[in-house]
Amino acid sequence: MAHRYFVDPLPPPGWQTLPRDTSHHLARVVRVRAGDEVVLFDGRGGEAVARVAAVNGAAVDAQVGPAEQVDAAAAVAVELAFALPKGTRAEWIFEHATEVGATALRPVRTARSGDRGARPRGDRWQRVVQAAAGQCGRAWLPEVFAPEQLAALLGRDDLPAERYVGCPGAPPLGAARTERALWRVGPPGGLTAGEQKAARDAGFEPRGLGPMTLRTETAVLAGAVLLLAGR
Amino acid sequence: MAHRYFVDPLPPPGWQTLPRDTSHHLARVVRVRAGDEVVLFDGRGGEAVARVAAVNGAAVDAQVGPAEQVDAAAAVAVELAFALPKGTRAEWIFEHATEVGATALRPVRTARSGDRGARPRGDRWQRVVQAAAGQCGRAWLPEVFAPEQLAALLGRDDLPAERYVGCPGAPPLGAARTERALWRVGPPGGLTAGEQKAARDAGFEPRGLGPMTLRTETAVLAGAVLLLAGR
């Protein structure tokens, strides 16, 4: 697979110096040569092939082809809502959920999630998602939401009708029944009884992931994999 | 859930100073107090409850209860064979595969996996697996194998009869059909055509994980989740 870079908006067709970050990575890390092809994608289904014409230090000139629109092609839109784990474990969610095909990533603050959600890292998460999409071949980026309180999430009127909340001992999560589903998990200590009730009252069905106590990032990813099984 | 510590063999019942690593973590990180209960497990199904009696600096004395044998209880034995990704991504496999319930972890060297597998880190991986088992409530540790060549793996006569090899575009991997299954993936560049053929000749059925190009650690974990789905 050609190297893929997130560039939004895509440059117009023709001879271009590629954007600085892209140029730098291509010149210094990938060490491209004239004639190599790379793919630029805008995260909204647009892709363009760029053929490297010249490498001047850290600047890469390329002949950019016309933009083509790639079908969204997500058989199931899987949204993931989760209490943020600490540090790199949070980034791991954004990276790997993008790979497996999640369409929305919603950090959620809960009673037991402490202040972890208080430091949103939107720019960093966007970069992680963009890099993961480039790596795995996605033309569409998942939507990254700002952290919000659980109550705010539960009150939204734009959530999928098919919605699940992780709950130890509940029936096992299976493949999505409809074209749009949401899976909510974390924090490590679980939701409070009141939060669990609020989620059920908001139409979230309790589902489990087996006998083990999974870390939040593992439960997020396992849920996405199961909802998308067979697609 | 009580804090759980890997201790093999389990100490005999009675008043004991807990092992140094366990004591240190309990005293300095968890900050236990007299009366707190922790669980010791030997990774082979044996567990004992220990009630903290005294904390002396970094040494913890406890009243250790009798060992009890916990059922293995793995409805499906899922073995995972994989080319080692770099650095912490390899450790992620050992950690998260333990959580989701894998029973064997087999690093494999392939033509395109470079020399990554040349630096086995058995002790480190064992510690990662022990910590993850403690965290997630497993009483049985997955077996961690030393890295071996793909040809050696394919020649083994003790592998599960149900065995799959990751292959882009192949039919989707589903839940295990039998009580013992093996899933093999990586390296990033994939197996060579010759290796793919050797795997098929050794009874490995090609299976895919959807349209995206997953990182090795994601493919390992997703495969384990799918094989264990519904169990």
XYZ file of C-alpha atoms in Angstrom:
462
model
C 0.000 0.000 0.000
C 1.278 3.458 -0.874
C 2.003 5.806 2.007
C -1.094 7.841 2.793
C -1.229 11.335 4.254
C -4.087 13.347 5.684
C -4.287 16.687 3.839
C -7.463 18.730 4.178
C -8.349 20.338 1.889
C -6.663 18.344 -0.858
C -4.324 20.438 -3.010
C -5.628 21.245 -6.489
C -4.346 19.039 -9.304
C -0.981 19.976 -10.744
C 2.583 20.609 -9.624
C 2.690 21.370 -5.894
C 5.031 21.502 -2.978
C 3.372 19.177 -0.498
C 2.416 20.531 2.966
C 5.279 20.856 5.417
C 4.459 17.943 7.729
C 3.825 15.622 4.801
C 6.950 16.752 2.997
C 9.059 16.333 6.091
C 7.837 12.798 6.775
C 8.259 11.769 3.155
C 11.752 13.256 2.850
C 13.206 12.391 6.251
C 11.405 9.234 7.372
C 10.148 7.477 4.252
C 13.021 8.841 2.117
C 10.955 8.944 -1.045
C 12.536 9.414 -4.451
C 11.299 11.014 -7.638
C 8.716 8.781 -9.262
C 7.323 7.344 -5.996
C 3.573 7.623 -5.550
C 1.800 8.595 -2.359
C -1.886 9.039 -1.587
C -3.353 12.185 -0.047
C -6.733 11.904 1.686
C -8.953 14.541 3.244
C -10.740 12.340 5.781
C -14.084 13.041 4.117
C -13.795 10.484 1.340
C -11.573 12.506 -0.978
C -8.315 10.996 -2.206
C -5.681 12.103 -4.717
C -2.562 10.337 -5.952
C 0.622 12.401 -5.879
C 3.718 11.416 -7.832
C 6.935 12.715 -6.299
C 8.814 14.944 -8.722
C 11.682 16.247 -6.607
C 12.984 16.179 -3.047
C 14.729 19.388 -1.942
C 15.903 18.983 1.622
C 12.704 18.551 3.617
C 10.447 19.880 0.818
C 8.808 17.473 -1.571
C 7.423 18.585 -4.926
C 4.839 16.348 -6.507
C 2.477 16.122 -9.429
C -0.944 15.869 -7.744
C -3.682 14.032 -9.621
C -7.396 14.840 -9.578
C -9.367 14.214 -6.384
C -11.623 11.202 -6.376
C -14.433 10.544 -3.961
C -14.288 7.191 -2.161
C -17.536 5.664 -0.986
C -18.098 5.978 2.742
C -18.692 2.241 2.691
C -19.211 1.809 6.425
C -21.702 -1.031 6.481
C -22.325 -0.238 10.127
C -21.686 3.105 11.806
C -20.205 2.177 15.180
C -19.969 4.962 17.740
C -17.864 4.482 20.856
C -18.368 6.369 24.114
C -15.854 5.809 26.895
C -14.357 7.219 30.051
C -10.808 8.272 29.231
C -8.036 6.051 30.562
C -4.749 7.677 31.499
C -2.069 8.821 29.088
C -1.122 6.565 26.216
C -4.024 4.218 26.938
C -6.378 6.984 25.795
C -4.399 7.507 22.615
C -4.463 3.787 22.041
C -8.262 3.958 21.881
C -8.247 6.677 19.240
C -5.624 4.867 17.181
C -7.022 1.360 17.263
C -10.698 2.270 17.133
C -9.923 4.137 13.917
C -8.301 1.016 12.486
C -11.181 -1.297 13.263
C -13.661 1.115 11.714
C -15.389 3.146 14.447
C -17.195 6.195 13.043
C -17.456 8.354 16.180
C -15.317 8.611 19.329
C -16.969 10.196 22.344
C -14.961 10.685 25.568
C -17.350 10.789 28.520
C -16.915 12.016 32.084
C -18.579 9.918 34.758
C -18.781 10.050 38.535
C -15.846 7.674 38.942
C -13.670 8.806 36.050
C -12.015 11.435 38.224
C -10.448 14.421 36.507
C -8.893 12.437 33.685
C -11.404 13.824 31.248
C -10.612 17.358 32.352
C -7.651 17.628 30.010
C -9.043 17.105 26.534
C -6.315 16.719 23.963
C -8.322 17.348 20.844
C -5.412 18.290 18.585
C -3.384 15.299 19.667
C -6.325 12.926 19.252
C -7.039 14.337 15.800
C -3.447 13.702 14.767
C -3.592 10.158 16.133
C -6.806 9.493 14.229
C -5.409 11.016 11.016
C -2.237 8.931 11.211
C -4.167 5.748 11.953
C -6.533 6.374 9.041
C -3.551 6.887 6.766
C -1.949 3.702 8.003
C -4.993 1.468 7.695
C -6.385 2.801 4.408
C -9.447 4.670 5.642
C -10.622 7.560 3.482
C -13.111 8.736 6.121
C -12.030 9.907 9.562
C -14.081 9.012 12.601
C -15.582 12.041 14.262
C -13.759 12.978 17.484
C -16.006 14.665 20.039
C -14.983 16.859 22.952
C -15.342 15.167 26.350
C -18.793 15.598 27.840
C -20.633 14.561 30.972
C -22.492 11.254 30.871
C -25.767 13.089 31.459
C -25.119 15.246 28.390
C -24.423 12.165 26.285
C -27.564 10.436 27.512
C -29.616 13.533 26.688
C -28.498 13.727 23.067
C -31.185 13.177 20.462
C -28.734 12.235 17.684
C -27.437 8.964 19.120
C -28.028 5.627 17.366
C -31.264 3.951 18.409
C -29.281 0.749 18.925
C -27.229 1.541 22.007
C -25.449 -0.555 24.605
C -23.797 0.050 27.950
C -21.066 -2.247 29.259
C -22.206 -4.074 32.380
C -20.445 -7.028 34.058
C -22.491 -10.205 33.866
C -24.936 -8.851 31.256
C -25.705 -10.883 28.108
C -22.771 -10.921 25.664
C -22.468 -8.122 23.128
C -22.974 -9.370 19.578
C -22.947 -8.024 16.044
C -24.948 -4.859 15.393
C -28.560 -5.502 14.400
C -28.977 -2.188 12.595
C -26.824 0.155 10.514
C -25.856 2.371 13.438
C -24.902 1.327 16.956
C -23.267 2.838 20.039
C -21.161 1.086 22.713
C -20.366 2.787 26.015
C -17.785 1.589 28.590
C -15.621 2.677 31.536
C -14.377 4.024 33.841
C -12.396 1.230 35.603
C -14.662 1.353 38.671
C -17.743 1.196 36.450
C -20.763 3.430 36.418
C -22.527 4.151 39.691
C -25.900 2.462 40.203
C -27.545 5.800 39.442
C -25.593 6.202 36.218
C -26.428 2.651 35.166
C -30.109 3.370 35.742
C -29.909 6.654 33.826
C -28.289 4.837 30.907
C -30.973 2.142 30.906
C -33.668 4.820 31.128
C -32.040 6.433 28.077
C -32.481 3.220 26.127
C -29.032 1.688 26.619
C -29.192 -2.111 26.840
C -26.677 -3.716 29.256
C -24.168 -5.998 27.545
C -21.079 -7.867 28.782
C -17.773 -9.033 27.319
C -17.190 -12.266 29.203
C -15.924 -13.192 32.653
C -12.769 -11.039 32.788
C -12.484 -7.460 34.020
C -11.243 -5.699 30.906
C -9.378 -2.437 30.889
C -11.385 0.375 29.343
C -9.339 0.474 26.139
C -9.690 -3.268 25.689
C -13.442 -3.140 26.268
C -13.816 -0.275 23.791
C -11.944 -2.107 21.063
C -13.522 -5.508 21.735
C -16.984 -3.916 21.563
C -16.248 -2.293 18.212
C -14.896 -5.568 16.824
C -17.968 -7.491 17.973
C -20.483 -4.931 16.679
C -18.752 -5.002 13.281
C -18.305 -8.806 13.198
C -18.863 -10.263 9.756
C -19.053 -6.893 7.962
C -12.316 -6.546 43.116
C -9.500 -7.170 45.579
C -5.954 -6.538 44.362
C -4.529 -9.734 42.914
C -0.875 -10.769 42.844
C 0.900 -13.524 40.981
C 2.809 -15.670 43.515
C 4.020 -19.089 42.395
C 4.122 -21.262 44.366
C 1.464 -19.941 46.742
C 2.709 -19.527 50.322
C 1.463 -22.130 52.803
C -1.501 -21.082 54.944
C -0.678 -19.088 58.032
C 1.171 -15.964 59.066
C 3.636 -14.930 56.330
C 5.662 -11.999 55.138
C 4.506 -11.629 51.541
C 7.103 -11.833 48.732
C 9.193 -8.723 48.224
C 7.628 -7.462 44.968
C 4.115 -8.035 46.259
C 4.893 -6.433 49.613
C 6.489 -3.446 47.981
C 3.540 -2.815 45.666
C 1.021 -3.269 48.459
C 2.889 -0.999 50.869
C 4.106 1.720 48.524
C 1.559 1.854 45.695
C -1.692 0.448 47.031
C -0.937 1.613 50.605
C -2.802 -1.240 52.217
C -3.684 -1.230 55.871
C -4.113 -3.991 58.410
C -7.363 -5.813 57.733
C -7.330 -5.329 53.944
C -7.689 -8.468 51.862
C -5.718 -9.299 48.735
C -5.771 -12.346 46.499
C -2.669 -14.350 45.603
C -2.818 -16.543 42.481
C -0.306 -18.976 41.042
C -1.349 -18.733 37.383
C -2.277 -22.421 37.371
C -5.708 -22.066 38.893
C -4.620 -21.777 42.520
C -5.791 -18.815 44.568
C -5.481 -17.852 48.236
C -6.912 -14.916 50.143
C -4.420 -13.035 52.317
C -5.528 -10.647 55.055
C -2.984 -7.943 55.809
C -1.850 -8.068 59.428
C 0.892 -5.463 59.515
C 2.827 -3.124 57.245
C 6.455 -2.574 58.250
C 8.069 -0.206 55.781
C 7.977 -2.087 52.485
C 7.290 -5.470 54.116
C 3.728 -6.693 54.457
C 2.772 -9.443 56.875
C -0.452 -11.263 56.186
C -2.558 -14.154 57.343
C -2.698 -16.390 54.251
C -5.748 -18.594 53.815
C -5.863 -22.058 52.282
C -5.272 -22.402 48.536
C -8.328 -23.105 46.439
C -8.340 -24.422 42.918
C -10.309 -22.355 40.412
C -11.749 -24.108 37.401
C -9.825 -23.478 34.194
C -13.159 -22.510 32.714
C -11.842 -21.498 29.290
C -14.762 -22.463 27.067
C -12.476 -22.082 24.067
C -8.688 -22.300 24.143
C -7.537 -19.551 21.805
C -3.898 -19.608 20.780
C -2.368 -16.569 19.101
C 0.691 -16.674 16.847
C 2.080 -13.375 15.606
C 5.115 -11.599 14.238
C 6.382 -9.275 16.954
C 5.700 -5.580 16.450
C 8.257 -3.126 17.788
C 8.662 -2.082 21.402
C 5.588 -1.367 23.446
C 3.269 -2.632 20.695
C 4.579 -6.139 21.415
C 3.895 -5.715 25.109
C 0.380 -4.541 24.305
C -0.274 -7.883 22.680
C 0.799 -9.836 25.754
C -1.178 -7.564 28.062
C -4.417 -7.300 26.141
C -4.489 -10.852 24.789
C -4.274 -12.013 28.406
C -7.276 -9.849 29.293
C -9.485 -11.108 26.487
C -8.707 -14.719 27.380
C -6.028 -16.094 25.040
C -4.498 -19.318 26.330
C -1.217 -19.357 24.388
C 0.964 -16.584 22.947
C 3.416 -17.618 20.244
C 5.796 -15.023 18.764
C 6.788 -16.101 15.254
C 9.633 -15.021 12.973
C 8.767 -14.697 9.301
C 10.642 -13.648 6.171
C 9.440 -10.059 6.469
C 9.477 -9.653 10.232
C 13.122 -8.605 10.172
C 15.162 -9.087 13.319
C 12.461 -7.883 15.667
C 11.914 -11.387 16.942
C 15.631 -11.769 17.590
C 15.370 -10.138 20.985
C 12.973 -12.270 22.958
C 12.015 -10.636 26.213
C 10.628 -13.646 27.992
C 10.984 -12.310 31.524
C 9.385 -9.016 30.617
C 6.524 -10.687 28.752
C 5.935 -13.030 31.683
C 5.668 -10.065 34.023
C 3.263 -8.309 31.659
C 1.093 -11.413 31.455
C 1.165 -11.914 35.235
C 0.158 -8.308 35.882
C -2.615 -8.421 33.289
C -3.972 -11.665 34.739
C -3.976 -10.095 38.182
C -5.767 -7.034 36.876
C -8.478 -8.834 34.934
C -9.206 -11.637 37.365
C -7.683 -14.600 35.529
C -6.497 -17.477 37.706
C -4.771 -19.176 34.765
C -1.893 -17.598 32.894
C -1.651 -17.951 29.131
C 1.402 -19.901 28.080
C 4.127 -17.638 26.650
C 6.319 -19.372 24.078
C 9.805 -18.405 22.943
C 9.904 -16.882 19.441
C 10.261 -19.488 16.737
C 10.468 -19.574 12.953
C 7.221 -19.877 11.038
C 8.351 -23.214 9.591
C 8.864 -24.548 13.111
C 5.370 -23.428 14.127
C 3.812 -25.004 11.040
C 5.628 -28.257 11.767
C 4.308 -28.604 15.312
C 2.021 -31.541 15.942
C 0.416 -30.034 19.050
C -1.413 -27.116 17.418
C -5.220 -26.879 17.435
C -6.839 -28.617 14.480
C -8.907 -25.447 13.934
C -6.310 -22.984 12.687
C -6.467 -19.757 10.726
C -4.009 -17.471 9.003
C -4.763 -13.780 8.481
C -5.063 -12.964 4.784
C -6.407 -9.706 3.285
C -9.650 -10.248 1.391
C -10.245 -13.735 2.786
C -13.650 -14.644 4.293
C -14.235 -12.948 7.662
C -12.994 -14.670 10.799
C -15.857 -15.797 13.012
C -16.397 -17.505 16.350
C -14.436 -20.690 16.976
C -16.224 -23.859 15.842
C -14.361 -26.151 18.250
C -12.906 -25.965 21.744
C -9.420 -25.030 20.576
C -8.431 -22.620 17.822
C -5.305 -20.795 16.612
C -5.073 -17.408 14.891
C -1.859 -16.299 13.161
C -1.111 -12.767 11.870
C 1.673 -10.379 10.858
C 4.214 -9.073 10.063
C 3.086 -5.680 8.650
C 4.195 -6.617 5.128
C 2.330 -9.899 5.396
C 3.558 -13.401 4.736
C 5.359 -14.090 1.474
C 3.455 -16.090 -1.134
C 5.580 -19.096 -0.195
C 4.796 -18.694 3.500
C 1.079 -18.318 2.754
C 1.188 -21.543 0.760
C 3.123 -23.344 3.502
C 0.521 -22.217 6.036
C -2.359 -23.410 3.874
C -0.534 -26.713 3.289
C -0.274 -27.016 7.078
C -4.051 -26.736 7.370
C -4.373 -23.033 8.123
C -7.537 -21.562 6.593
C -7.209 -17.959 5.306
C -9.434 -15.473 7.133
C -9.775 -11.697 6.971
C -10.757 -8.888 9.358
C -12.501 -6.477 7.009
C -11.372 -3.873 4.507
C -8.791 -2.003 6.617
C -5.098 -2.795 6.994
C -4.812 -3.484 10.697
C -1.633 -3.207 12.688
C -0.412 -6.558 13.944
C -1.434 -5.930 17.542
C -4.918 -4.877 16.479
C -5.310 -7.936 14.267
C -4.131 -10.229 17.060
C -6.590 -8.805 19.545
C -9.514 -8.573 17.104
C -8.979 -12.199 16.109
C -9.034 -13.358 19.723
C -12.213 -11.375 20.405
C -13.961 -12.823 17.352
C -12.932 -16.431 18.072
C -14.242 -16.063 21.628
C -17.426 -14.192 20.642
C -20.448 -15.258 22.657
C -18.471 -17.380 25.151
